[in-house]
Short mmCIF file of C-alpha atoms in Angstrom, two decimals:
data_model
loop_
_atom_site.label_atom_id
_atom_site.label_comp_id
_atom_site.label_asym_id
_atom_site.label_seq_id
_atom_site.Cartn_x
_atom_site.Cartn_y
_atom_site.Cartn_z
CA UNK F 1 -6.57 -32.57 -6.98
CA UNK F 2 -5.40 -32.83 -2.98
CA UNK F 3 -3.13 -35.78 -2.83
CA UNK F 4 -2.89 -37.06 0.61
CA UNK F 5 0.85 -38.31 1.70
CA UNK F 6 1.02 -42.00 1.68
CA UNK F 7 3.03 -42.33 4.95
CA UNK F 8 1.56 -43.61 8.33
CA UNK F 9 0.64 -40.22 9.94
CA UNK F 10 -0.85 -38.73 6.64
CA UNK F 11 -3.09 -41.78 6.16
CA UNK F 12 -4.20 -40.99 9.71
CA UNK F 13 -5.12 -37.25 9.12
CA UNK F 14 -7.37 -38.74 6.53
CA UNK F 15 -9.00 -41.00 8.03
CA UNK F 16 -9.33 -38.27 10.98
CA UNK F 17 -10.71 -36.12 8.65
CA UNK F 18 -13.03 -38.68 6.89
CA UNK F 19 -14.63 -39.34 10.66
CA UNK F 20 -15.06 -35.99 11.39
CA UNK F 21 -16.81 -35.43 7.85
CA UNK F 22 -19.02 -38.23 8.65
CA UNK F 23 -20.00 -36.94 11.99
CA UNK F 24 -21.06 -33.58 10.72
CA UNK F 25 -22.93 -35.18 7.64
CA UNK F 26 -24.93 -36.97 10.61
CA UNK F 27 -25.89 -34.35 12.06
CA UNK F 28 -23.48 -35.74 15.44
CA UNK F 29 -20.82 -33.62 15.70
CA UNK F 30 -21.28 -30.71 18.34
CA UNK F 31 -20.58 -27.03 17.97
CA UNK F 32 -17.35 -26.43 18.20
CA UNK F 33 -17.18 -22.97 19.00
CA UNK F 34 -18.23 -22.49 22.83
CA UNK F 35 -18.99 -18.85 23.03
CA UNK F 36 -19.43 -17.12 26.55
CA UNK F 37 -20.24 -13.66 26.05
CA UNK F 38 -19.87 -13.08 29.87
CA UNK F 39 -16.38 -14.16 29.50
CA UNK F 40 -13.89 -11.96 27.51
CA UNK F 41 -11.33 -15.31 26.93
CA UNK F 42 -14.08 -16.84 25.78
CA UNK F 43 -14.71 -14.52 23.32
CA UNK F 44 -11.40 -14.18 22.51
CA UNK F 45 -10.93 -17.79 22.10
CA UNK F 46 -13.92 -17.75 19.69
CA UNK F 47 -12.71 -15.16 17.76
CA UNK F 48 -9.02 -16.54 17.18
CA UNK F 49 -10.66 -19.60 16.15
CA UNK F 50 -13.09 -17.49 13.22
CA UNK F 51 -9.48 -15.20 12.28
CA UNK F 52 -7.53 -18.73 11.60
CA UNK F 53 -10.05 -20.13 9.55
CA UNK F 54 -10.56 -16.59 7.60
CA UNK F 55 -6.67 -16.45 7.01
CA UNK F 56 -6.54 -20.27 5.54
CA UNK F 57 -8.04 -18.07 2.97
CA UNK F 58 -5.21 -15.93 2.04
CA UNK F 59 -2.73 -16.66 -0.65
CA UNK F 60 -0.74 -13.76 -0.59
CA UNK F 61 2.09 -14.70 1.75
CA UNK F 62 3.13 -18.06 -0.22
CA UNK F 63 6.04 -18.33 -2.45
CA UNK F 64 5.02 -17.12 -6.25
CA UNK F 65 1.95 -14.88 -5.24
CA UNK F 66 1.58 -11.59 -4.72
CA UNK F 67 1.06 -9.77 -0.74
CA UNK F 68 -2.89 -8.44 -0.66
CA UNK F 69 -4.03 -10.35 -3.24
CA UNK F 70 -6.89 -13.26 -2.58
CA UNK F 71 -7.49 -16.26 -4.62
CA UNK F 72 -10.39 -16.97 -7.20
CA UNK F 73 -13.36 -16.59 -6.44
CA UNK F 74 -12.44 -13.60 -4.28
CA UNK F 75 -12.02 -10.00 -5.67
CA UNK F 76 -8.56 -7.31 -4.84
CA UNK F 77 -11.49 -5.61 -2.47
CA UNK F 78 -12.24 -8.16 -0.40
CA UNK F 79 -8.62 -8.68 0.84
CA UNK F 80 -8.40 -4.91 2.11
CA UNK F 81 -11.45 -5.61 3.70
CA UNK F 82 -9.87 -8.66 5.23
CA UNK F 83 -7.02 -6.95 6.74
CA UNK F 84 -9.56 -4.12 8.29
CA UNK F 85 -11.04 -7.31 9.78
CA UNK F 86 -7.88 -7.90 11.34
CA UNK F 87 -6.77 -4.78 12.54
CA UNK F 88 -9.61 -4.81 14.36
CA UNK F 89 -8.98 -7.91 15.65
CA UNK F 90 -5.50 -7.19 17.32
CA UNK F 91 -6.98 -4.00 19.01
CA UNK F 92 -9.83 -6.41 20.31
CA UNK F 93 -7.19 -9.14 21.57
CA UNK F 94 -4.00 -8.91 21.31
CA UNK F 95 -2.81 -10.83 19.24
CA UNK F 96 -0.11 -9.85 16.98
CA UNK F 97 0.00 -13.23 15.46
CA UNK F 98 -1.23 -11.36 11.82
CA UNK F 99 0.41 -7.93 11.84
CA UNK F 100 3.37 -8.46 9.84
CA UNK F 101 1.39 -9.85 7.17
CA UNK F 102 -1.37 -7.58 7.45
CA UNK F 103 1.30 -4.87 6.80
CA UNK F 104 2.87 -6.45 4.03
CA UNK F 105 -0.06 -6.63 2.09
CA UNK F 106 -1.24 -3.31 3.13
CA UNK F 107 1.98 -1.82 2.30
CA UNK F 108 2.74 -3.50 -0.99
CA UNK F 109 -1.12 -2.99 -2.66
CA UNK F 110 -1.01 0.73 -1.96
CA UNK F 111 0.08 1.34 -5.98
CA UNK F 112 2.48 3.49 -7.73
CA UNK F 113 0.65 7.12 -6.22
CA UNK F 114 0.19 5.68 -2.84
CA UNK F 115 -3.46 6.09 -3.06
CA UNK F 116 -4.79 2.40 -3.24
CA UNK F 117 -5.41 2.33 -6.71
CA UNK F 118 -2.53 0.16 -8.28
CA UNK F 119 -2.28 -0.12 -12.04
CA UNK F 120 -2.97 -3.56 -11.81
CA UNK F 121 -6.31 -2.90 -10.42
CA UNK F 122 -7.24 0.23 -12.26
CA UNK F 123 -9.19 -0.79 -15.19
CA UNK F 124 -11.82 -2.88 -13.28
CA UNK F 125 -11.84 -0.94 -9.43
CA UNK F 126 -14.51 0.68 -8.40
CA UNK F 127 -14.54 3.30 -5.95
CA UNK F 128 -15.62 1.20 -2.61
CA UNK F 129 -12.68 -1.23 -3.92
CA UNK F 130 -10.73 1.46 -3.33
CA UNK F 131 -12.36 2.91 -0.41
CA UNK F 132 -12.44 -0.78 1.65
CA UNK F 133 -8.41 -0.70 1.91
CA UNK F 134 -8.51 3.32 2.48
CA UNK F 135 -11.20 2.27 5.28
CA UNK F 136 -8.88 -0.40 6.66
CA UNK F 137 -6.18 2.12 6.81
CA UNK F 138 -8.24 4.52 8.66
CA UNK F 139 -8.90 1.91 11.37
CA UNK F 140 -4.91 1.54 11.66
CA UNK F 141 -4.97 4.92 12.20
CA UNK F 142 -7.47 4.85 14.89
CA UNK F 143 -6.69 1.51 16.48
CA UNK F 144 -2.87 2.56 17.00
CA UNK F 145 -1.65 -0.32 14.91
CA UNK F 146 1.80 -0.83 14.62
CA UNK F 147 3.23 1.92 12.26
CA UNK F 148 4.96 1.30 8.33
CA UNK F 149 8.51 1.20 8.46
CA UNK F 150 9.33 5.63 8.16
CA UNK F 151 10.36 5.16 4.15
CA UNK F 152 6.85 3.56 3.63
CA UNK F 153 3.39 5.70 3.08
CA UNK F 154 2.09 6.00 6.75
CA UNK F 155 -1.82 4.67 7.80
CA UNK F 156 -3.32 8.05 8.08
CA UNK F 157 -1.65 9.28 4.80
CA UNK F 158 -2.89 6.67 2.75
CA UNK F 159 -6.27 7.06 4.28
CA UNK F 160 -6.39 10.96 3.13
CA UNK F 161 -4.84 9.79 0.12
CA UNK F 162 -7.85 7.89 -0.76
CA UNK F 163 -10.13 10.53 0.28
CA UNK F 164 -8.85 13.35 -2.15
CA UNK F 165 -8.76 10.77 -4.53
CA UNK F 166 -11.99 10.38 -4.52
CA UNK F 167 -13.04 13.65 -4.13
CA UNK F 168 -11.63 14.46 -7.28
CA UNK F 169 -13.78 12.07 -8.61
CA UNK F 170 -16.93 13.84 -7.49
CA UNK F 171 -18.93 14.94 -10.87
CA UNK F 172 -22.03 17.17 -11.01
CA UNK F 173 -24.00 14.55 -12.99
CA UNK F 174 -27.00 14.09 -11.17
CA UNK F 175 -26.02 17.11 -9.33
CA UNK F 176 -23.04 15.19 -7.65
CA UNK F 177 -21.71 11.98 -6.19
CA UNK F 178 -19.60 9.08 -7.08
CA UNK F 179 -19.89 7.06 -10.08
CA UNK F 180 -19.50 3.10 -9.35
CA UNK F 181 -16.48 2.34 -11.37
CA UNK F 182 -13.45 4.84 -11.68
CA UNK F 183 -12.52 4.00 -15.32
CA UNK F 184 -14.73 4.58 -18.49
CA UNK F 185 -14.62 1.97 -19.75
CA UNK F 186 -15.11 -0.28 -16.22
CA UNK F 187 -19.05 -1.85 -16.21
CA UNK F 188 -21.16 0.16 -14.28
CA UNK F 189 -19.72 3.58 -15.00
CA UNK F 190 -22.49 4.85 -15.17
CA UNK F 191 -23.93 3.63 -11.92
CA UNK F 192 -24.01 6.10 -8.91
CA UNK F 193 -24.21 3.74 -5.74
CA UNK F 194 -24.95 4.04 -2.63
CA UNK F 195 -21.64 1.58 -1.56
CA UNK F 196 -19.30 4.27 -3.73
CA UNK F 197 -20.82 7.52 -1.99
CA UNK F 198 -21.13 6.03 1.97
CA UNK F 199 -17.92 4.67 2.04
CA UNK F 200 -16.46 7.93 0.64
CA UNK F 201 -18.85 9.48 3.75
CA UNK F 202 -17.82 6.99 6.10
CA UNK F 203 -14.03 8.03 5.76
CA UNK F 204 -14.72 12.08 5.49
CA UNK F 205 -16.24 11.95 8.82
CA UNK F 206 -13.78 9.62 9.97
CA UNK F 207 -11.12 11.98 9.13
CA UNK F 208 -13.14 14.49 10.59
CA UNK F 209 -12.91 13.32 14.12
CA UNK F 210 -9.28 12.16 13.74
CA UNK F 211 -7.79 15.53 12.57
CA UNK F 212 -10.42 17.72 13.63
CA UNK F 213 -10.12 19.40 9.98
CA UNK F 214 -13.53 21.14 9.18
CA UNK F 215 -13.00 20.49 5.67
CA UNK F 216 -13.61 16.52 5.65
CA UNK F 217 -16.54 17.61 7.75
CA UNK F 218 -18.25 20.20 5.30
CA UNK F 219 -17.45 17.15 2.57
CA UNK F 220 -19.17 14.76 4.71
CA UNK F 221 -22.04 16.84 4.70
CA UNK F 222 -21.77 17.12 0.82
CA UNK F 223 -22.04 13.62 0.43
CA UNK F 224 -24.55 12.71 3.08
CA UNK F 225 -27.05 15.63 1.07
CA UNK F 226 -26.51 14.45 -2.07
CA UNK F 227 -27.31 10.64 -0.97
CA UNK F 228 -30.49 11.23 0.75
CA UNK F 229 -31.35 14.59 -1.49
CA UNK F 230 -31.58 12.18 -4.50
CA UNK F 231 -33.21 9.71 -2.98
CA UNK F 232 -30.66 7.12 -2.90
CA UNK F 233 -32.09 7.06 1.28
CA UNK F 234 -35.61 6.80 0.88
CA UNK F 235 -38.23 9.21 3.31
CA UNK F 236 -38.71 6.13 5.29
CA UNK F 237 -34.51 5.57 5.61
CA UNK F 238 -34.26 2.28 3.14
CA UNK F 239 -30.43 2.71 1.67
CA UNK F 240 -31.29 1.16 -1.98
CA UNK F 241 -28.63 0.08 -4.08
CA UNK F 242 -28.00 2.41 -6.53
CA UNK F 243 -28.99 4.60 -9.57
CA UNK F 244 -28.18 5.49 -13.41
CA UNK F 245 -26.61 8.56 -14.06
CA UNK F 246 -27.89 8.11 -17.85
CA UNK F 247 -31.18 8.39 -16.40
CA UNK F 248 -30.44 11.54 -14.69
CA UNK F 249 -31.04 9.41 -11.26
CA UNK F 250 -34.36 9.22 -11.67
CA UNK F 251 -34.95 5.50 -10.71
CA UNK F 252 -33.32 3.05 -8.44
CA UNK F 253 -32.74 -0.58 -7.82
CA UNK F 254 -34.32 -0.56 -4.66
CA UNK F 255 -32.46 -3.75 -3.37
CA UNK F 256 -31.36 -3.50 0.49
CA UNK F 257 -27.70 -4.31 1.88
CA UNK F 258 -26.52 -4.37 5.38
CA UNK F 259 -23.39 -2.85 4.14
CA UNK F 260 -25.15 0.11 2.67
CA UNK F 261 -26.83 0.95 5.99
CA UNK F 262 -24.13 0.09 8.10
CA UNK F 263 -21.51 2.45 6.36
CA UNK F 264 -23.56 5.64 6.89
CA UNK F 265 -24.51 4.06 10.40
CA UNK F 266 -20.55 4.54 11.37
CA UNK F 267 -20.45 8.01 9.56
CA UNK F 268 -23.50 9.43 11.14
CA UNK F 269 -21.91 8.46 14.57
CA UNK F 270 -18.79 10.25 13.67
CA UNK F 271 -20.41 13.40 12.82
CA UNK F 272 -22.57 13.22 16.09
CA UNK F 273 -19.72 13.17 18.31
CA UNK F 274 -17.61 15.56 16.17
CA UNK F 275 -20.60 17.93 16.21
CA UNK F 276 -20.68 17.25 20.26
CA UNK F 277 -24.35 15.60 19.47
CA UNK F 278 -25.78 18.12 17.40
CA UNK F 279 -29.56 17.27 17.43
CA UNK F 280 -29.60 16.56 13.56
CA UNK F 281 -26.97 13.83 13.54
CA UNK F 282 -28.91 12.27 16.33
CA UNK F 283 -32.04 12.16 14.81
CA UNK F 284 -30.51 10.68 11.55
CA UNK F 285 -28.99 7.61 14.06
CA UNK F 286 -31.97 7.00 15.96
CA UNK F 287 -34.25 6.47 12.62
CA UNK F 288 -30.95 4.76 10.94
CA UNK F 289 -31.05 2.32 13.97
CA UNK F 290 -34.71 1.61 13.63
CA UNK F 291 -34.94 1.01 9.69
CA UNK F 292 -32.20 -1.54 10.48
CA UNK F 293 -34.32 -4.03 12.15
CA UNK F 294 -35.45 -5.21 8.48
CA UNK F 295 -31.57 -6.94 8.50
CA UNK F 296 -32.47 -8.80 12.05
CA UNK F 297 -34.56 -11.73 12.88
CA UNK F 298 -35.05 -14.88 14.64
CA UNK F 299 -37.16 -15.49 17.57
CA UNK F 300 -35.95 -12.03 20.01
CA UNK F 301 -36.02 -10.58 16.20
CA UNK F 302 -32.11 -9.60 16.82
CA UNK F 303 -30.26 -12.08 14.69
CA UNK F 304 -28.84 -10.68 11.71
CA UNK F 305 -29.58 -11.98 8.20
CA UNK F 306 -28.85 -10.45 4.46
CA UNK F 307 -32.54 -10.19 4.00
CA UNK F 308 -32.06 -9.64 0.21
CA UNK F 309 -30.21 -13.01 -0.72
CA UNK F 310 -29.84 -15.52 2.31
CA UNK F 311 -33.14 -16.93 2.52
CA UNK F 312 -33.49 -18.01 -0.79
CA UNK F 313 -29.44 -19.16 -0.93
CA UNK F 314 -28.66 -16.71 -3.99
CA UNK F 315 -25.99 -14.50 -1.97
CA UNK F 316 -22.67 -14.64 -4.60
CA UNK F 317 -19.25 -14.41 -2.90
CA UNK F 318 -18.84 -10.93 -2.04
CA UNK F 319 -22.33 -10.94 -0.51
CA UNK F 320 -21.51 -13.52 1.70
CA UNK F 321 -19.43 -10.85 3.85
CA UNK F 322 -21.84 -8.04 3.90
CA UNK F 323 -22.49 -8.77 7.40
CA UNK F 324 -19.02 -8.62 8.68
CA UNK F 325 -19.11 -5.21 7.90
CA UNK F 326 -22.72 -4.18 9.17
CA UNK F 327 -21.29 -5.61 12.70
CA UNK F 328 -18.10 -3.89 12.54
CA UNK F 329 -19.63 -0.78 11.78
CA UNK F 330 -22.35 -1.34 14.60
CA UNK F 331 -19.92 -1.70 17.60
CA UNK F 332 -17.88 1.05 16.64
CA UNK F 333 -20.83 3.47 16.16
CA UNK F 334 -21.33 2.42 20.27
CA UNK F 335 -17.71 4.33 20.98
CA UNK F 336 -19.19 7.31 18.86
CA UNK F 337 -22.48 7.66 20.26
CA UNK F 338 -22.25 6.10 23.48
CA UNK F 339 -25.99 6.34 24.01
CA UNK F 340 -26.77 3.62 20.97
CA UNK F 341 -24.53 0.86 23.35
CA UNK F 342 -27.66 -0.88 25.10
CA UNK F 343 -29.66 -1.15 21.83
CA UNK F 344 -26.87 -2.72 19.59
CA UNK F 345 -24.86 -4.86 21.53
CA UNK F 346 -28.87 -6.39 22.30
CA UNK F 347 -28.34 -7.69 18.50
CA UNK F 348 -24.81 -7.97 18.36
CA UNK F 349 -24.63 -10.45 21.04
CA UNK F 350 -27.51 -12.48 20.11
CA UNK F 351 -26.26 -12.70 16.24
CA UNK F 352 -22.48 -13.59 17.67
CA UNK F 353 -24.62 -16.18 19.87
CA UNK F 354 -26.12 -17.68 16.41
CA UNK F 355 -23.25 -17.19 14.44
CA UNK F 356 -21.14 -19.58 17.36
CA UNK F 357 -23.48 -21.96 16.06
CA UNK F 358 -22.69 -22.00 12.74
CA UNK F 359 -18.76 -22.93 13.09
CA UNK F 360 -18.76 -26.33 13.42
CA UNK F 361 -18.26 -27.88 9.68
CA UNK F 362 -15.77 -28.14 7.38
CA UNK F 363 -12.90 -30.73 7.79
CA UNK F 364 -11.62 -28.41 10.61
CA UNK F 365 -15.13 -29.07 12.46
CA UNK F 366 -14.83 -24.95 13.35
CA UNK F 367 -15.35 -23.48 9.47
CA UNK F 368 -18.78 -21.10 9.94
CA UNK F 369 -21.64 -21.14 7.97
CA UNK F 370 -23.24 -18.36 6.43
CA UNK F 371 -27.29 -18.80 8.15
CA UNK F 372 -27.16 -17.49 11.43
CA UNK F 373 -30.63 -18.26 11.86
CA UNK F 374 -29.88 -21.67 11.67
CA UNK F 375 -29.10 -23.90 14.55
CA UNK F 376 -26.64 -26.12 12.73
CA UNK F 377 -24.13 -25.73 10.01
CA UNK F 378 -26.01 -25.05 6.51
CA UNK F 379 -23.02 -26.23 4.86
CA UNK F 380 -22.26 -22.74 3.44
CA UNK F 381 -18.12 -22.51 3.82
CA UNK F 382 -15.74 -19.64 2.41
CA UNK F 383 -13.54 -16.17 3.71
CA UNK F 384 -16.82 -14.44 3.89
CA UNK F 385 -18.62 -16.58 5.99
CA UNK F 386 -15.54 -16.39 8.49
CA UNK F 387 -15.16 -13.37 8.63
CA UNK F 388 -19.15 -12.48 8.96
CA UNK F 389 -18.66 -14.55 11.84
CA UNK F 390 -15.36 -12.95 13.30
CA UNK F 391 -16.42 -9.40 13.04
CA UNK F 392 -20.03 -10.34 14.75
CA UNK F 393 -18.13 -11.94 17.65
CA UNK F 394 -15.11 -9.80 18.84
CA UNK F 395 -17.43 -6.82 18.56
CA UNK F 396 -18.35 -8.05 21.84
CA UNK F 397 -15.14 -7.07 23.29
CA UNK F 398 -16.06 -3.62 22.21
CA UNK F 399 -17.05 -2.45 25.99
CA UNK F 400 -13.31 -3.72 26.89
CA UNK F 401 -11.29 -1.39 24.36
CA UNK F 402 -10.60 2.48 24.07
CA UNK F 403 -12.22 4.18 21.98
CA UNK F 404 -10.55 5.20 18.48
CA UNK F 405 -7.87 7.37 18.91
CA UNK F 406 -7.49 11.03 16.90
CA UNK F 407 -4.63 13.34 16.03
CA UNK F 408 -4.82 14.95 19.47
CA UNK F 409 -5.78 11.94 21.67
CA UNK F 410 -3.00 9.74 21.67
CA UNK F 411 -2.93 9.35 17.76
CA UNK F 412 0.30 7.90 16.48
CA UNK F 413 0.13 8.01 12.57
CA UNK F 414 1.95 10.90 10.30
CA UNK F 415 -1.23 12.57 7.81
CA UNK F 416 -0.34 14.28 4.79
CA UNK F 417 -3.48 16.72 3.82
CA UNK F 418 -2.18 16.45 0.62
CA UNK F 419 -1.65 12.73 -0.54
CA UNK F 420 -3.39 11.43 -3.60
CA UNK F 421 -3.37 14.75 -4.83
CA UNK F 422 -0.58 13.97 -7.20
CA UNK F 423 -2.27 10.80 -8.73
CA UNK F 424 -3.18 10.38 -12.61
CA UNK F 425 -6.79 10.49 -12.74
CA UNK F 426 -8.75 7.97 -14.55
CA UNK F 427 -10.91 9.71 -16.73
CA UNK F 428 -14.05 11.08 -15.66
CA UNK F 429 -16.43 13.57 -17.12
CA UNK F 430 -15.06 17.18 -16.67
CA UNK F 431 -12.56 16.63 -14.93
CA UNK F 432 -9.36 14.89 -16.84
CA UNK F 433 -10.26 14.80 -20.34
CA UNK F 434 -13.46 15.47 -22.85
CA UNK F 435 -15.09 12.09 -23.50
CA UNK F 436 -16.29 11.14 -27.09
CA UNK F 437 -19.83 10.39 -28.32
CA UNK F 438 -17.60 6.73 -29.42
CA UNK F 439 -16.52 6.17 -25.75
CA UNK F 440 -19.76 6.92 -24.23
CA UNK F 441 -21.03 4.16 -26.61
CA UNK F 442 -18.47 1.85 -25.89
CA UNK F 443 -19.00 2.18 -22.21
CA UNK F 444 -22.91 2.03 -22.40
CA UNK F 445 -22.86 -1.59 -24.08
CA UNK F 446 -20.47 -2.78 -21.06
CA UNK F 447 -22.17 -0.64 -18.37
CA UNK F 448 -26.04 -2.49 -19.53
CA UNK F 449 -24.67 -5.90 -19.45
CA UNK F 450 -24.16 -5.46 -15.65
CA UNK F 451 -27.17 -3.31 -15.48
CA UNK F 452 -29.84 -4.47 -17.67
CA UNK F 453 -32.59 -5.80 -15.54
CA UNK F 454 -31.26 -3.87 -12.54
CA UNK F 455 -32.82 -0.44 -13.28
CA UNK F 456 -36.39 -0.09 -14.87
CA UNK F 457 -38.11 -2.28 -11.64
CA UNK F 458 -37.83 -2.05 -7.81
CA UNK F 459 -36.48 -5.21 -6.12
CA UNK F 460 -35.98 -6.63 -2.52
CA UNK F 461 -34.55 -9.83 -3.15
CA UNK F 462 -32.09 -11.31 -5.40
CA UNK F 463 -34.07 -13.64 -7.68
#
């Protein structure tokens, strides 16, 4: 229970509070985020406004917890993916208000191999946990942010250390991929995603452009063949969910994330401008771009919703964020493939314009909602809806930033081709040690409880 303190100026915060909460229940209190997106402080302003409620999130930095970790309900993922959100951020404004903490927690999750996958962690991680903090190192990479202390693992290091991680991870069930979880014995095992796999794209073509190393390229093509090939991207470019590798891949949950989408989205743009627009890549954008309209709506039909769970309220927590991601992926594909610019900053600006709208409950009056498509607060409050709400708005200050920076460009990050190469791997088949007919059983009973009703019927919408 909050106690409130019984002196003079505490009793008035309350009461301050209890107006304000009154207001908004009545439907009387105004929006409280002013967006201009004509005027950069404006946006700026907004976006400070989303980062400060996202951060009242984050435990990490107080006395007795531990740096990059988040609170119940939130997940170890989640808070890598926070921090990518904010190293964005400071390239987009500025402000270096977060840095130091954004490198603390960066710095002290990266484990005992330096690959992002700390003991802690490593029974229950899948590989896009994983692949969300190499991601955010990546974009430190890119964005030039401020570099570890020189005794510390360096951005672009730990970013190749999570991409030969993972590629040692790569099994020829199903005639390759990535499984969901990295341990045995984690649920869903047995689950080939599409979340796993495009993030593991997403940072081989990344790496690709930054280093100009052919290698991540040829293993960007791997993955992006193997995704489509088994039909994981469907002839008419829907990015379902996932598939069982018991099943030799043969069926799908045919649910639809923005994430999903907007993961490739970034990687196809990276391989069209590090294949100077080869005709293929551009092809695969253009049809990418248009299958995306199923995530926008409203009445210019450009306001971005998570069509699978938001209309029917039955997004869970880490749901609730998908969108962040889809947006931050959208304006930087604009820096890759200049050409897309017009198209997607037509719904990035109207879904910042909604998602303006949204900020104006919570006992701060400026906590966002999650229903864009709403014109007042839905009453939907938590670190996902902020930062849904951050990413969608400073990606309008795309047009007024660089573009991301490589090795030979003005890069500033040490690489090591050859980090995560020393790390224990967590059993997988073939490749660390020969699992028994007793494990695979013992992982099938966990693997079906997250499974069972998943696989066996198509779905759209989370019912």
């Amino acid at each position: 229970m909050r106690l409130y303190p019984s002196s003079p100026a505490g009793l008035w915060r309350c009461m301050r509070a209890c107006v304000a909460g009154a207001l908004l229940l009545g439907g009387q209190l105004a929006t409280a985020i002013d967006l201009n997106l004509d005027d950069t402080g404006s946006i700026k302003s907004a976006a400070k406004t989303c980062a400060q409620g996202m951060v009242s999130y984050y435990t990490g930095d107080r006395p007795g917890d531990v740096p990059g970790n988040l609170p119940d309900p939130y997940f170890w993922w989640e808070c890598g993916a926070m921090f990518g959100a904010l190293i964005d951020y400071y390239y987009f404004t500025g402000d270096s208000q977060y840095n130091e903490m954004v490198m603390r927690g960066m710095i002290h999750q990266v484990g005992e191999n330096e690959d992002y996958l700390p003991r802690n962690q490593s029974s229950t991680s899948g590989n896009d946990d994983q692949a969300f903090w190499g991601m955010a190192a990546m974009s430190a990479a890119e964005n030039k942010f401020p570099n570890p202390p020189p005794d510390q693992p360096q951005w672009l290091a730990l970013a190749q250390a999570v991409f030969n991680r993972q590629a040692e991870e790569w099994d020829e069930t199903c005639g390759g991929g990535l499984r969901w979880q990295i341990s045995l014995f984690g649920d869903g095992f047995h689950y080939k995603n599409t979340i796993s796999n495009g993030c593991f794209f997403n940072l081989a073509a990344r790496l690709a452009k930054y280093t100009n190393n052919q290698t991540y390229a040829e293993w960007a093509e791997r993955s992006w063949d193997w995704t489509k090939g088994i039909g994981l991207i469907s002839p008419t470019w829907q990015f379902f969910d996932g598939t069982d590798s018991r099943l030799d891949c043969s069926d799908f949950n045919e649910i639809q994330w923005t994430y999903n989408i907007g993961v490739h989205l970034l990687g196809v743009a990276n391989m069209y401008n590090y294949t100077n627009g080869d005709q293929k890549w551009k092809d695969r954008l253009d049809q990418m771009l248009d299958s995306a309209n199923v995530f926008f709506t409203g009445d210019d039909g450009n306001v971005m919703y998570e069509a699978a769970c938001e209309p029917n309220g039955k997004c869970n927590v880490d749901q609730r964020s998908f969108k962040a991601y889809m947006a931050r992926w959208m304006a930087w594909t604009t820096k890759m493939a200049p050409y897309t610019y017009d198209r997607i900053m037509e719904k990035l600006r109207s879904s910042a314009l909604a998602a303006a709208k949204q900020c104006n409950g919570g006992e701060s009056g400026t906590a966002c909602g999650m229903k864009w498509t709403q014109p007042d607060f839905d009453g939907s409050t938590g670190l996902g809806e902020q930062m849904t709400a951050l990413e969608v708005i400073q990606a309008n200050l795309i047009s007024k930033v660089d573009s991301p920076v490589t090795d030979s460009t003005g890069g500033i990050s040490e690489g090591d081709p050859t980090a995560g190469t020393g790390s224990e791997a967590i059993v997988a088949p073939g490749m660390v040690k020969k699992i028994s007919t007793g494990d695979r059983v013992g992982a099938s009973i966990l693997t079906a409880l997250v499974l069972a009703g998943v696989i066996g019927g198509a779905w759209w919408t989370v019912v």
